[in-house]
């Protein structure tokens, strides 16, 4: 099948036609993004002729103005961040100065950092196509064989790697890399907006360690950062690198027009909606002090990435609306039948597999064999599988791909016609990154955001002004987080003794206080020449907070390695009896060995899915700040959270009917983090018309909706945060709602919620009150990750609670 003749408008009309009359249209808004002409600049005089000729041979007749501006700043030795739109040619802005330097100085080297292996592989292909002599570009990552690593260390002048490899393999062995560091001219940090939260805070210190090691060998490289359009790119880049960074933000590249549709899946007819089935929920320890309900980030809440592994469209929700996963699969099917090359972004690994499987099945029913032109793409695949899928997509062999955000960043996917975004991706920056995958060759494009049955998604598709015409978010990271700073200082000390000058590099007063604490703990030893690491081995620090080595998923009968799952997600995805999907094939987990990090599985096609359930408790450690608003109190502080996956449900495919609940015996996980919470007096609740018996359900509903709407205010994801509500918490002695960061030491989300509490809670109240349901649904107060099975919930009571809180709190 050849490329489609359908333009964006025609394809959107075709998709709309599936739903019947205009009155039943799932499209709530269509935004037309107009095309834009480009502005070119002259080639800089300093550009090496051979580099310029190679770029011209690739079709780059002249640089766009923003490329020339950023490249000239970098050539002059100014640290610079280029923050422009998707497909604006950011790569050339670092290639031109870096490759020109390599041409001018045959001993110079360049280090390139990417957040994903796919992006590094894509950039390697681009460098190889230039065919420049003496550059010898190479990727260095976890898939690189040992003998290749030796060749790269000795011969490559342009190394493409990732922060994890730099942290685990290069910096600890800096003596062996001395020649490379001594000649290091440029450090390129691609897609730097991806470094946020706890992961971003770790990477910020890895870059400070890199600067320290480079200085030790006599070099002072220029940092060139590439970012999606973001709020305060200069400030964010400066916090990441630790030095002042200039920003180039005016995008001079041409852009094709885009049709951007907001799509709300239709309500299911009553006869096709299975009645909700609730199982008595396990109670958290806090319930001894009053009825409590917990909404944890995930069973793997210690993991920065684990929260995204539990898909909201697969959880215990009354099927009020058609599943966003099924809707995305059908839209992908229709697009492929029309010959449209389409990429569907899905929030979770499991969801990507489900969308691809459903689309393949539907396509094979429509046109036998057409299903083979759709695939899934996600983290956890083996290297050879990932590369094969990437090649098939670039060649046109694949017409449709369901992917996690592994393909969001940078990879050149020229020729795509449409992008489907299954669920709000968490930030406006990610939304536009994903949408920008379509039309990358400059043609017209279609993007569709398909709302999940979720408070924030529902709010956004009915409030397009919250998406379009608003600036994207600033990147949030906190290098002073003690749970990040302490381990990173230990890593730095293991590489070379820390000095007073180093402490300024790592944060000044905060670093000094942390070093003193590490000395008291015995991790560091003070000597006249500095602070020394006391252990024989290196510190074991995981940048991504995944809680240890990935769990290998192995087919028991053959010993074949299917893929990996991070430790944080393993309790949810790989518990005994769990259904595990891999490239469209279903497996059941026979055994999870956490000590050896192995899960044994066997292939099976059950007619049910599995859904893990957990219990959570929160205790207050310290109050950092508070607002006394009479009957209402607003607090920010440190809390201890304990969570345990205690059981899983088997649910019938299609109907969602609960077959049974089976107990699990998995270890408790503990987390010291930051939370925002509010209390409200029983008298104020009574005055608002909330009866005593209804208080637990009212608070629980308000908690769920608050978690769902917080990503509108903070640069976070619903799965990055958790919560708990109780009618009488032992630490506050009052009805209380907690919302906490799902990362050790916090990630800045609770602080943002506290600082904008009135705005956050006002949007939460509006989302609940404006929902057309009577008693609560996934679009307002039901949560896809509730450990209590969404019971009890009181929608009207939640509105009364939030009205009372907002009336008492001062405006932002």
PDB file of C-alpha atoms in Angstrom, residues 4 36 82 96 152 190 244 275 289 298 395 413 416 462 464 485 515 523 544 546 548 584 586 601 688 697 742 756 787:
ATOM      1  CA  UNK A   4      -2.113   8.196   1.483  1.00  0.00           C
ATOM      2  CA  UNK A  36       5.124  29.425   8.654  1.00  0.00           C
ATOM      3  CA  UNK A  82      18.522  26.266  21.624  1.00  0.00           C
ATOM      4  CA  UNK A  96      28.336  22.823  12.843  1.00  0.00           C
ATOM      5  CA  UNK A 152      35.575   3.698  21.132  1.00  0.00           C
ATOM      6  CA  UNK A 190      20.115  16.862  23.510  1.00  0.00           C
ATOM      7  CA  UNK A 244      25.175  30.603  33.058  1.00  0.00           C
ATOM      8  CA  UNK A 275     -22.007  -2.522  36.588  1.00  0.00           C
ATOM      9  CA  UNK A 289      -7.831   6.745  63.409  1.00  0.00           C
ATOM     10  CA  UNK A 298       2.016   3.027  41.923  1.00  0.00           C
ATOM     11  CA  UNK A 395      11.556   2.534   5.380  1.00  0.00           C
ATOM     12  CA  UNK A 413      10.649  10.201  11.614  1.00  0.00           C
ATOM     13  CA  UNK A 416       4.702  10.555   9.116  1.00  0.00           C
ATOM     14  CA  UNK A 462     -13.371  20.910  27.124  1.00  0.00           C
ATOM     15  CA  UNK A 464      -8.814  24.115  24.766  1.00  0.00           C
ATOM     16  CA  UNK A 485      22.909  15.440  46.673  1.00  0.00           C
ATOM     17  CA  UNK A 515      29.213  16.394  53.476  1.00  0.00           C
ATOM     18  CA  UNK A 523      30.518   7.374  54.204  1.00  0.00           C
ATOM     19  CA  UNK A 544      16.409   7.048  37.411  1.00  0.00           C
ATOM     20  CA  UNK A 546      14.214   2.547  39.680  1.00  0.00           C
ATOM     21  CA  UNK A 548      17.892  -1.534  41.643  1.00  0.00           C
ATOM     22  CA  UNK A 584       1.556  -8.875  21.113  1.00  0.00           C
ATOM     23  CA  UNK A 586       0.529 -12.823  26.272  1.00  0.00           C
ATOM     24  CA  UNK A 601       6.854 -16.618  32.539  1.00  0.00           C
ATOM     25  CA  UNK A 688     -21.209  22.896  54.552  1.00  0.00           C
ATOM     26  CA  UNK A 697     -16.236   9.659  50.645  1.00  0.00           C
ATOM     27  CA  UNK A 742       6.261   9.717  44.693  1.00  0.00           C
ATOM     28  CA  UNK A 756      -0.580  27.713  43.929  1.00  0.00           C
ATOM     29  CA  UNK A 787      -5.965   1.154  46.410  1.00  0.00           C
TER      30      UNK A 787
END
